[in-house]
GROMACS .gro file of N, CA and C in nm:
model
  504
    1MET      N    1  -1.833  -1.371   0.375
    1MET     CA    2  -1.802  -1.238   0.325
    1MET      C    3  -1.730  -1.153   0.429
    2LYS      N    4  -1.688  -1.214   0.541
    2LYS     CA    5  -1.612  -1.140   0.641
    2LYS      C    6  -1.480  -1.089   0.584
    3ILE      N    7  -1.433  -1.154   0.480
    3ILE     CA    8  -1.304  -1.119   0.421
    3ILE      C    9  -1.303  -0.974   0.370
    4ILE      N   10  -1.418  -0.921   0.335
    4ILE     CA   11  -1.427  -0.786   0.280
    4ILE      C   12  -1.388  -0.681   0.385
    5PHE      N   13  -1.387  -0.720   0.514
    5PHE     CA   14  -1.346  -0.627   0.618
    5PHE      C   15  -1.197  -0.596   0.612
    6ILE      N   16  -1.117  -0.687   0.558
    6ILE     CA   17  -0.973  -0.660   0.548
    6ILE      C   18  -0.946  -0.537   0.463
    7PRO      N   19  -0.996  -0.530   0.338
    7PRO     CA   20  -0.969  -0.407   0.261
    7PRO      C   21  -1.033  -0.283   0.323
    8ILE      N   22  -1.148  -0.298   0.385
    8ILE     CA   23  -1.213  -0.182   0.448
    8ILE      C   24  -1.128  -0.128   0.562
    9VAL      N   25  -1.076  -0.217   0.647
    9VAL     CA   26  -0.992  -0.177   0.759
    9VAL      C   27  -0.861  -0.116   0.708
   10VAL      N   28  -0.803  -0.177   0.606
   10VAL     CA   29  -0.678  -0.125   0.550
   10VAL      C   30  -0.699   0.016   0.496
   11VAL      N   31  -0.805   0.036   0.416
   11VAL     CA   32  -0.832   0.168   0.359
   11VAL      C   33  -0.858   0.269   0.470
   12PHE      N   34  -0.935   0.230   0.571
   12PHE     CA   35  -0.966   0.322   0.680
   12PHE      C   36  -0.838   0.370   0.750
   13PHE      N   37  -0.754   0.275   0.794
   13PHE     CA   38  -0.634   0.314   0.868
   13PHE      C   39  -0.530   0.381   0.778
   14ASP      N   40  -0.525   0.340   0.653
   14ASP     CA   41  -0.433   0.404   0.558
   14ASP      C   42  -0.471   0.551   0.540
   15GLN      N   43  -0.597   0.577   0.510
   15GLN     CA   44  -0.641   0.715   0.486
   15GLN      C   45  -0.635   0.798   0.614
   16LEU      N   46  -0.674   0.740   0.726
   16LEU     CA   47  -0.668   0.812   0.853
   16LEU      C   48  -0.524   0.853   0.884
   17SER      N   49  -0.431   0.760   0.871
   17SER     CA   50  -0.291   0.791   0.901
   17SER      C   51  -0.237   0.897   0.806
   18LYS      N   52  -0.273   0.889   0.679
   18LYS     CA   53  -0.225   0.988   0.581
   18LYS      C   54  -0.280   1.128   0.612
   19ILE      N   55  -0.407   1.134   0.646
   19ILE     CA   56  -0.468   1.263   0.679
   19ILE      C   57  -0.403   1.323   0.804
   20LEU      N   58  -0.386   1.240   0.907
   20LEU     CA   59  -0.327   1.290   1.031
   20LEU      C   60  -0.182   1.337   1.010
   21VAL      N   61  -0.104   1.256   0.940
   21VAL     CA   62   0.036   1.292   0.917
   21VAL      C   63   0.046   1.416   0.829
   22LYS      N   64  -0.029   1.419   0.721
   22LYS     CA   65  -0.023   1.535   0.630
   22LYS      C   66  -0.064   1.663   0.704
   23ASN      N   67  -0.175   1.658   0.775
   23ASN     CA   68  -0.221   1.776   0.849
   23ASN      C   69  -0.120   1.819   0.955
   24TYR      N   70  -0.064   1.725   1.027
   24TYR     CA   71   0.033   1.759   1.132
   24TYR      C   72   0.156   1.826   1.072
   25PHE      N   73   0.213   1.765   0.969
   25PHE     CA   74   0.336   1.819   0.909
   25PHE      C   75   0.310   1.956   0.846
   26ILE      N   76   0.195   1.974   0.783
   26ILE     CA   77   0.165   2.102   0.719
   26ILE      C   78   0.138   2.210   0.824
   27HIS      N   79   0.055   2.178   0.923
   27HIS     CA   80   0.021   2.278   1.024
   27HIS      C   81   0.140   2.316   1.114
   28GLN      N   82   0.230   2.222   1.134
   28GLN     CA   83   0.350   2.250   1.214
   28GLN      C   84   0.464   2.304   1.128
   29GLU      N   85   0.439   2.316   0.997
   29GLU     CA   86   0.539   2.362   0.901
   29GLU      C   87   0.669   2.282   0.913
   30LEU      N   88   0.653   2.151   0.912
   30LEU     CA   89   0.766   2.059   0.925
   30LEU      C   90   0.806   2.000   0.789
   31PHE      N   91   0.812   2.084   0.688
   31PHE     CA   92   0.850   2.037   0.556
   31PHE      C   93   0.996   1.990   0.557
   32TYR      N   94   1.020   1.877   0.495
   32TYR     CA   95   1.155   1.818   0.486
   32TYR      C   96   1.214   1.791   0.624
   33THR      N   97   1.129   1.755   0.718
   33THR     CA   98   1.172   1.726   0.855
   33THR      C   99   1.137   1.581   0.888
   34ASN      N  100   1.223   1.519   0.969
   34ASN     CA  101   1.198   1.383   1.017
   34ASN      C  102   1.157   1.388   1.163
   35ILE      N  103   1.061   1.303   1.200
   35ILE     CA  104   1.023   1.289   1.340
   35ILE      C  105   1.060   1.147   1.381
   36ASN      N  106   1.153   1.135   1.474
   36ASN     CA  107   1.196   1.003   1.521
   36ASN      C  108   1.086   0.940   1.605
   37ILE      N  109   1.051   0.816   1.570
   37ILE     CA  110   0.950   0.740   1.644
   37ILE      C  111   1.021   0.635   1.730
   38LEU      N  112   1.109   0.557   1.670
   38LEU     CA  113   1.193   0.459   1.741
   38LEU      C  114   1.339   0.492   1.708
   39GLY      N  115   1.388   0.595   1.769
   39GLY     CA  116   1.525   0.639   1.739
   39GLY      C  117   1.537   0.676   1.592
   40HIS      N  118   1.650   0.639   1.533
   40HIS     CA  119   1.669   0.666   1.391
   40HIS      C  120   1.617   0.552   1.305
   41PHE      N  121   1.580   0.440   1.367
   41PHE     CA  122   1.533   0.325   1.290
   41PHE      C  123   1.398   0.353   1.225
   42LEU      N  124   1.301   0.401   1.301
   42LEU     CA  125   1.167   0.432   1.248
   42LEU      C  126   1.140   0.579   1.271
   43ARG      N  127   1.111   0.647   1.163
   43ARG     CA  128   1.077   0.787   1.174
   43ARG      C  129   0.969   0.821   1.073
   44PHE      N  130   0.899   0.929   1.098
   44PHE     CA  131   0.798   0.978   1.004
   44PHE      C  132   0.860   1.092   0.924
   45THR      N  133   0.850   1.080   0.793
   45THR     CA  134   0.897   1.181   0.700
   45THR      C  135   0.788   1.199   0.596
   46PHE      N  136   0.721   1.311   0.599
   46PHE     CA  137   0.608   1.336   0.509
   46PHE      C  138   0.656   1.371   0.369
   47ILE      N  139   0.610   1.293   0.271
   47ILE     CA  140   0.633   1.327   0.130
   47ILE      C  141   0.505   1.295   0.052
   48GLU      N  142   0.491   1.357  -0.063
   48GLU     CA  143   0.385   1.321  -0.155
   48GLU      C  144   0.453   1.271  -0.282
   49ASN      N  145   0.435   1.144  -0.308
   49ASN     CA  146   0.502   1.078  -0.420
   49ASN      C  147   0.416   1.089  -0.546
   50PRO      N  148   0.457   1.169  -0.645
   50PRO     CA  149   0.378   1.183  -0.766
   50PRO      C  150   0.394   1.063  -0.860
   51GLY      N  151   0.485   0.974  -0.827
   51GLY     CA  152   0.513   0.860  -0.913
   51GLY      C  153   0.451   0.731  -0.860
   52ILE      N  154   0.524   0.623  -0.880
   52ILE     CA  155   0.478   0.492  -0.835
   52ILE      C  156   0.581   0.435  -0.738
   53ALA      N  157   0.579   0.307  -0.718
   53ALA     CA  158   0.665   0.241  -0.619
   53ALA      C  159   0.812   0.279  -0.635
   54PHE      N  160   0.879   0.289  -0.521
   54PHE     CA  161   1.022   0.315  -0.514
   54PHE      C  162   1.061   0.449  -0.577
   55GLY      N  163   0.969   0.543  -0.577
   55GLY     CA  164   0.999   0.677  -0.626
   55GLY      C  165   1.015   0.689  -0.776
   56ILE      N  166   0.969   0.589  -0.851
   56ILE     CA  167   0.978   0.596  -0.998
   56ILE      C  168   0.884   0.707  -1.044
   57ASP      N  169   0.940   0.807  -1.110
   57ASP     CA  170   0.863   0.926  -1.149
   57ASP      C  171   0.775   0.897  -1.270
   58THR      N  172   0.644   0.903  -1.248
   58THR     CA  173   0.547   0.889  -1.357
   58THR      C  174   0.454   1.009  -1.360
   59SER      N  175   0.500   1.120  -1.303
   59SER     CA  176   0.413   1.237  -1.288
   59SER      C  177   0.360   1.288  -1.422
   60SER      N  178   0.434   1.268  -1.530
   60SER     CA  179   0.388   1.311  -1.663
   60SER      C  180   0.272   1.224  -1.711
   61TYR      N  181   0.258   1.107  -1.653
   61TYR     CA  182   0.156   1.011  -1.695
   61TYR      C  183   0.056   0.982  -1.583
   62HIS      N  184   0.037   1.078  -1.494
   62HIS     CA  185  -0.046   1.055  -1.375
   62HIS      C  186  -0.187   1.007  -1.410
   63PHE      N  187  -0.248   1.065  -1.510
   63PHE     CA  188  -0.383   1.026  -1.550
   63PHE      C  189  -0.386   0.878  -1.590
   64TYR      N  190  -0.288   0.837  -1.669
   64TYR     CA  191  -0.285   0.698  -1.717
   64TYR      C  192  -0.252   0.600  -1.605
   65VAL      N  193  -0.165   0.641  -1.514
   65VAL     CA  194  -0.133   0.556  -1.399
   65VAL      C  195  -0.256   0.539  -1.311
   66THR      N  196  -0.333   0.647  -1.294
   66THR     CA  197  -0.456   0.641  -1.214
   66THR      C  198  -0.558   0.549  -1.279
   67ILE      N  199  -0.576   0.559  -1.409
   67ILE     CA  200  -0.669   0.472  -1.481
   67ILE      C  201  -0.623   0.326  -1.470
   68ALA      N  202  -0.494   0.303  -1.487
   68ALA     CA  203  -0.441   0.166  -1.475
   68ALA      C  204  -0.463   0.112  -1.334
   69THR      N  205  -0.448   0.198  -1.234
   69THR     CA  206  -0.470   0.156  -1.095
   69THR      C  207  -0.616   0.118  -1.073
   70ILE      N  208  -0.707   0.198  -1.126
   70ILE     CA  209  -0.851   0.169  -1.112
   70ILE      C  210  -0.884   0.037  -1.180
   71LEU      N  211  -0.830   0.015  -1.299
   71LEU     CA  212  -0.855  -0.111  -1.370
   71LEU      C  213  -0.798  -0.229  -1.292
   72ALA      N  214  -0.680  -0.210  -1.233
   72ALA     CA  215  -0.618  -0.317  -1.152
   72ALA      C  216  -0.705  -0.349  -1.031
   73ILE      N  217  -0.764  -0.246  -0.970
   73ILE     CA  218  -0.852  -0.267  -0.855
   73ILE      C  219  -0.973  -0.352  -0.894
   74PHE      N  220  -1.033  -0.321  -1.008
   74PHE     CA  221  -1.147  -0.402  -1.055
   74PHE      C  222  -1.104  -0.546  -1.081
   75PHE      N  223  -0.986  -0.565  -1.139
   75PHE     CA  224  -0.936  -0.699  -1.166
   75PHE      C  225  -0.910  -0.775  -1.036
   76ILE      N  226  -0.847  -0.709  -0.940
   76ILE     CA  227  -0.819  -0.774  -0.811
   76ILE      C  228  -0.949  -0.809  -0.740
   77PHE      N  229  -1.047  -0.717  -0.744
   77PHE     CA  230  -1.176  -0.743  -0.681
   77PHE      C  231  -1.244  -0.864  -0.747
   78TYR      N  232  -1.239  -0.871  -0.880
   78TYR     CA  233  -1.296  -0.984  -0.954
   78TYR      C  234  -1.226  -1.114  -0.913
   79GLN      N  235  -1.094  -1.111  -0.905
   79GLN     CA  236  -1.020  -1.230  -0.864
   79GLN      C  237  -1.054  -1.270  -0.720
   80LEU      N  238  -1.076  -1.170  -0.634
   80LEU     CA  239  -1.114  -1.198  -0.496
   80LEU      C  240  -1.249  -1.269  -0.490
   81ILE      N  241  -1.345  -1.223  -0.568
   81ILE     CA  242  -1.478  -1.287  -0.572
   81ILE      C  243  -1.465  -1.432  -0.620
   82ILE      N  244  -1.385  -1.453  -0.725
   82ILE     CA  245  -1.364  -1.590  -0.774
   82ILE      C  246  -1.299  -1.676  -0.666
   83SER      N  247  -1.201  -1.621  -0.596
   83SER     CA  248  -1.132  -1.696  -0.490
   83SER      C  249  -1.226  -1.728  -0.374
   84ILE      N  250  -1.314  -1.633  -0.341
   84ILE     CA  251  -1.411  -1.659  -0.235
   84ILE      C  252  -1.506  -1.771  -0.276
   85ASN      N  253  -1.554  -1.766  -0.400
   85ASN     CA  254  -1.647  -1.868  -0.449
   85ASN      C  255  -1.582  -2.006  -0.457
   86ASN      N  256  -1.453  -2.009  -0.488
   86ASN     CA  257  -1.382  -2.137  -0.501
   86ASN      C  258  -1.307  -2.176  -0.374
   87ASN      N  259  -1.313  -2.088  -0.273
   87ASN     CA  260  -1.247  -2.112  -0.145
   87ASN      C  261  -1.098  -2.148  -0.162
   88THR      N  262  -1.025  -2.063  -0.234
   88THR     CA  263  -0.884  -2.088  -0.259
   88THR      C  264  -0.797  -2.017  -0.156
   89LEU      N  265  -0.668  -2.045  -0.161
   89LEU     CA  266  -0.572  -1.983  -0.070
   89LEU      C  267  -0.545  -1.836  -0.103
   90ASP      N  268  -0.595  -1.790  -0.217
   90ASP     CA  269  -0.568  -1.653  -0.261
   90ASP      C  270  -0.658  -1.549  -0.195
   91ILE      N  271  -0.752  -1.590  -0.115
   91ILE     CA  272  -0.849  -1.495  -0.057
   91ILE      C  273  -0.780  -1.388   0.026
   92TYR      N  274  -0.698  -1.428   0.124
   92TYR     CA  275  -0.635  -1.330   0.213
   92TYR      C  276  -0.535  -1.241   0.142
   93PRO      N  277  -0.445  -1.297   0.060
   93PRO     CA  278  -0.353  -1.206  -0.009
   93PRO      C  279  -0.424  -1.106  -0.099
   94LEU      N  280  -0.526  -1.151  -0.170
   94LEU     CA  281  -0.600  -1.059  -0.258
   94LEU      C  282  -0.671  -0.951  -0.177
   95ALA      N  283  -0.723  -0.985  -0.060
   95ALA     CA  284  -0.790  -0.886   0.025
   95ALA      C  285  -0.692  -0.778   0.072
   96PHE      N  286  -0.572  -0.819   0.113
   96PHE     CA  287  -0.471  -0.721   0.155
   96PHE      C  288  -0.426  -0.634   0.038
   97ILE      N  289  -0.403  -0.696  -0.077
   97ILE     CA  290  -0.359  -0.620  -0.194
   97ILE      C  291  -0.468  -0.524  -0.239
   98LEU      N  292  -0.593  -0.568  -0.236
   98LEU     CA  293  -0.704  -0.481  -0.275
   98LEU      C  294  -0.712  -0.360  -0.183
   99GLY      N  295  -0.703  -0.380  -0.054
   99GLY     CA  296  -0.709  -0.267   0.040
   99GLY      C  297  -0.597  -0.167   0.016
  100GLY      N  298  -0.476  -0.216  -0.006
  100GLY     CA  299  -0.364  -0.127  -0.034
  100GLY      C  300  -0.379  -0.052  -0.165
  101ALA      N  301  -0.427  -0.122  -0.267
  101ALA     CA  302  -0.445  -0.058  -0.397
  101ALA      C  303  -0.551   0.052  -0.390
  102ILE      N  304  -0.659   0.025  -0.319
  102ILE     CA  305  -0.764   0.127  -0.303
  102ILE      C  306  -0.710   0.247  -0.225
  103GLY      N  307  -0.636   0.221  -0.118
  103GLY     CA  308  -0.582   0.329  -0.036
  103GLY      C  309  -0.494   0.423  -0.116
  104ASN      N  310  -0.404   0.368  -0.196
  104ASN     CA  311  -0.317   0.454  -0.277
  104ASN      C  312  -0.392   0.516  -0.394
  105CYS      N  313  -0.492   0.447  -0.447
  105CYS     CA  314  -0.571   0.502  -0.558
  105CYS      C  315  -0.649   0.626  -0.513
  106ILE      N  316  -0.698   0.625  -0.391
  106ILE     CA  317  -0.771   0.742  -0.340
  106ILE      C  318  -0.681   0.865  -0.348
  107ASP      N  319  -0.555   0.850  -0.306
  107ASP     CA  320  -0.461   0.963  -0.314
  107ASP      C  321  -0.439   1.007  -0.459
  108ARG      N  322  -0.427   0.910  -0.549
  108ARG     CA  323  -0.405   0.943  -0.691
  108ARG      C  324  -0.524   1.023  -0.747
  109ILE      N  325  -0.645   0.983  -0.707
  109ILE     CA  326  -0.765   1.053  -0.754
  109ILE      C  327  -0.771   1.194  -0.695
  110LEU      N  328  -0.734   1.208  -0.567
  110LEU     CA  329  -0.740   1.339  -0.502
  110LEU      C  330  -0.645   1.441  -0.565
  111VAL      N  331  -0.545   1.395  -0.637
  111VAL     CA  332  -0.454   1.486  -0.708
  111VAL      C  333  -0.533   1.569  -0.810
  112PHE      N  334  -0.639   1.512  -0.866
  112PHE     CA  335  -0.719   1.580  -0.969
  112PHE      C  336  -0.818   1.681  -0.911
  113ILE      N  337  -0.831   1.685  -0.778
  113ILE     CA  338  -0.924   1.777  -0.714
  113ILE      C  339  -0.842   1.884  -0.640
  114PRO      N  340  -0.824   2.001  -0.702
  114PRO     CA  341  -0.734   2.103  -0.646
  114PRO      C  342  -0.763   2.142  -0.502
  115SER      N  343  -0.888   2.142  -0.460
  115SER     CA  344  -0.921   2.186  -0.325
  115SER      C  345  -0.863   2.093  -0.217
  116PHE      N  346  -0.827   1.969  -0.253
  116PHE     CA  347  -0.769   1.876  -0.156
  116PHE      C  348  -0.618   1.896  -0.140
  117ASN      N  349  -0.557   1.969  -0.233
  117ASN     CA  350  -0.415   2.002  -0.226
  117ASN      C  351  -0.325   1.878  -0.214
  118TYR      N  352  -0.351   1.779  -0.299
  118TYR     CA  353  -0.268   1.659  -0.305
  118TYR      C  354  -0.175   1.669  -0.425
  119ASN      N  355  -0.049   1.631  -0.406
  119ASN     CA  356   0.048   1.631  -0.515
  119ASN      C  357   0.094   1.491  -0.550
  120GLY      N  358   0.037   1.392  -0.485
  120GLY     CA  359   0.073   1.253  -0.508
  120GLY      C  360   0.030   1.168  -0.391
  121VAL      N  361   0.073   1.044  -0.392
  121VAL     CA  362   0.040   0.951  -0.284
  121VAL      C  363   0.119   0.992  -0.160
  122VAL      N  364   0.049   1.003  -0.047
  122VAL     CA  365   0.113   1.042   0.079
  122VAL      C  366   0.190   0.923   0.135
  123ASP      N  367   0.319   0.943   0.155
  123ASP     CA  368   0.406   0.844   0.217
  123ASP      C  369   0.469   0.907   0.340
  124PHE      N  370   0.494   0.827   0.443
  124PHE     CA  371   0.550   0.885   0.565
  124PHE      C  372   0.632   0.789   0.649
  125ILE      N  373   0.621   0.660   0.631
  125ILE     CA  374   0.694   0.564   0.714
  125ILE      C  375   0.835   0.550   0.656
  126ASP      N  376   0.932   0.583   0.738
  126ASP     CA  377   1.072   0.590   0.695
  126ASP      C  378   1.154   0.501   0.787
  127ILE      N  379   1.205   0.389   0.735
  127ILE     CA  380   1.284   0.298   0.818
  127ILE      C  381   1.426   0.285   0.762
  128GLY      N  382   1.518   0.259   0.852
  128GLY     CA  383   1.657   0.241   0.813
  128GLY      C  384   1.748   0.263   0.931
  129ILE      N  385   1.876   0.258   0.902
  129ILE     CA  386   1.977   0.280   1.004
  129ILE      C  387   2.066   0.395   0.958
  130ASN      N  388   2.065   0.502   1.036
  130ASN     CA  389   2.140   0.624   1.004
  130ASN      C  390   2.107   0.671   0.863
  131ASN      N  391   2.207   0.678   0.775
  131ASN     CA  392   2.182   0.726   0.639
  131ASN      C  393   2.142   0.615   0.542
  132TYR      N  394   2.137   0.491   0.589
  132TYR     CA  395   2.096   0.378   0.506
  132TYR      C  396   1.946   0.357   0.525
  133ARG      N  397   1.868   0.418   0.437
  133ARG     CA  398   1.722   0.421   0.450
  133ARG      C  399   1.657   0.342   0.339
  134TRP      N  400   1.540   0.285   0.368
  134TRP     CA  401   1.456   0.225   0.267
  134TRP      C  402   1.370   0.336   0.207
  135TYR      N  403   1.297   0.307   0.103
  135TYR     CA  404   1.207   0.407   0.047
  135TYR      C  405   1.096   0.439   0.147
  136ILE      N  406   1.050   0.562   0.146
  136ILE     CA  407   0.942   0.603   0.236
  136ILE      C  408   0.812   0.545   0.184
  137PHE      N  409   0.729   0.490   0.273
  137PHE     CA  410   0.608   0.420   0.230
  137PHE      C  411   0.493   0.451   0.324
  138ASN      N  412   0.379   0.384   0.305
  138ASN     CA  413   0.259   0.408   0.386
  138ASN      C  414   0.193   0.275   0.421
  139ILE      N  415   0.081   0.282   0.491
  139ILE     CA  416   0.011   0.161   0.534
  139ILE      C  417  -0.042   0.081   0.415
  140ALA      N  418  -0.086   0.149   0.310
  140ALA     CA  419  -0.134   0.079   0.190
  140ALA      C  420  -0.021  -0.005   0.131
  141ASP      N  421   0.100   0.051   0.127
  141ASP     CA  422   0.215  -0.024   0.075
  141ASP      C  423   0.245  -0.146   0.161
  142VAL      N  424   0.232  -0.130   0.293
  142VAL     CA  425   0.253  -0.243   0.385
  142VAL      C  426   0.150  -0.352   0.356
  143SER      N  427   0.026  -0.313   0.335
  143SER     CA  428  -0.080  -0.409   0.308
  143SER      C  429  -0.054  -0.486   0.178
  144ILE      N  430  -0.011  -0.414   0.075
  144ILE     CA  431   0.023  -0.480  -0.052
  144ILE      C  432   0.138  -0.577  -0.031
  145SER      N  433   0.239  -0.535   0.045
  145SER     CA  434   0.354  -0.623   0.072
  145SER      C  435   0.313  -0.747   0.150
  146ILE      N  436   0.225  -0.731   0.248
  146ILE     CA  437   0.174  -0.846   0.325
  146ILE      C  438   0.103  -0.942   0.231
  147GLY      N  439   0.018  -0.888   0.144
  147GLY     CA  440  -0.053  -0.972   0.048
  147GLY      C  441   0.042  -1.048  -0.044
  148LEU      N  442   0.145  -0.980  -0.093
  148LEU     CA  443   0.242  -1.047  -0.181
  148LEU      C  444   0.321  -1.153  -0.105
  149PHE      N  445   0.358  -1.123   0.021
  149PHE     CA  446   0.429  -1.221   0.102
  149PHE      C  447   0.344  -1.347   0.122
  150ILE      N  448   0.215  -1.329   0.152
  150ILE     CA  449   0.126  -1.444   0.172
  150ILE      C  450   0.112  -1.523   0.042
  151PHE      N  451   0.101  -1.452  -0.071
  151PHE     CA  452   0.096  -1.519  -0.202
  151PHE      C  453   0.218  -1.609  -0.222
  152ILE      N  454   0.335  -1.550  -0.201
  152ILE     CA  455   0.460  -1.625  -0.222
  152ILE      C  456   0.470  -1.742  -0.125
  153TYR      N  457   0.435  -1.718   0.001
  153TYR     CA  458   0.436  -1.825   0.102
  153TYR      C  459   0.343  -1.939   0.060
  154ASN      N  460   0.220  -1.905   0.023
  154ASN     CA  461   0.123  -2.007  -0.019
  154ASN      C  462   0.174  -2.083  -0.141
  155PHE      N  463   0.235  -2.013  -0.234
  155PHE     CA  464   0.285  -2.077  -0.355
  155PHE      C  465   0.390  -2.182  -0.321
  156PHE      N  466   0.489  -2.144  -0.240
  156PHE     CA  467   0.595  -2.237  -0.207
  156PHE      C  468   0.549  -2.348  -0.114
  157MET      N  469   0.459  -2.316  -0.020
  157MET     CA  470   0.409  -2.421   0.069
  157MET      C  471   0.323  -2.520  -0.008
  158ASN      N  472   0.242  -2.471  -0.101
  158ASN     CA  473   0.160  -2.557  -0.183
  158ASN      C  474   0.247  -2.645  -0.271
  159LYS      N  475   0.353  -2.587  -0.327
  159LYS     CA  476   0.446  -2.662  -0.411
  159LYS      C  477   0.520  -2.767  -0.329
  160THR      N  478   0.562  -2.730  -0.208
  160THR     CA  479   0.632  -2.823  -0.119
  160THR      C  480   0.540  -2.937  -0.077
  161ASN      N  481   0.415  -2.906  -0.042
  161ASN     CA  482   0.320  -3.008   0.000
  161ASN      C  483   0.291  -3.105  -0.114
  162LYS      N  484   0.278  -3.055  -0.236
  162LYS     CA  485   0.254  -3.143  -0.351
  162LYS      C  486   0.374  -3.234  -0.376
  163SER      N  487   0.494  -3.179  -0.356
  163SER     CA  488   0.617  -3.257  -0.375
  163SER      C  489   0.624  -3.367  -0.270
  164ILE      N  490   0.588  -3.335  -0.145
  164ILE     CA  491   0.588  -3.434  -0.037
  164ILE      C  492   0.486  -3.543  -0.065
  165GLU      N  493   0.366  -3.505  -0.107
  165GLU     CA  494   0.260  -3.602  -0.137
  165GLU      C  495   0.301  -3.694  -0.251
  166LYS      N  496   0.373  -3.639  -0.348
  166LYS     CA  497   0.418  -3.716  -0.465
  166LYS      C  498   0.519  -3.822  -0.423
  167ASN      N  499   0.603  -3.791  -0.324
  167ASN     CA  500   0.707  -3.883  -0.279
  167ASN      C  501   0.658  -3.986  -0.178
  168VAL      N  502   0.538  -3.967  -0.126
  168VAL     CA  503   0.487  -4.058  -0.023
  168VAL      C  504   0.423  -4.178  -0.085
   0.00000   0.00000   0.00000
């Protein structure tokens, strides 16, 4: 059950980073400002995304997106338990995806609590070269991407290994 520490660590660092960045940008009144971390390649740009991935606006459906996210978390957790019991290759990717999903879901839920002053999922990691930028994201998004990368890697490696075994 050590695997459960992956989502816990992801949620902890995701929420900690979001709180620190949001508080810093708000208290310093740095709205619509970039802070260069590694030149222009990596910078922090605080935004609250009311939509979903890649800035797709779903703000009119926030309640339904939040419910769908919660249901997805339960499904991923269920799949993780099955993978742990069957000792499959899906354990690590599911753990990373679960941590990221929970991290972003917390922000979605906080939108419904006015005293927290959330307008969407907090994003702040901004990478690119000069004006050629990727979408702004957060640690939860990185965790989900790592999980998906491991899934794809395992899929192709498993497929390649079966093909090699078949030819031997």
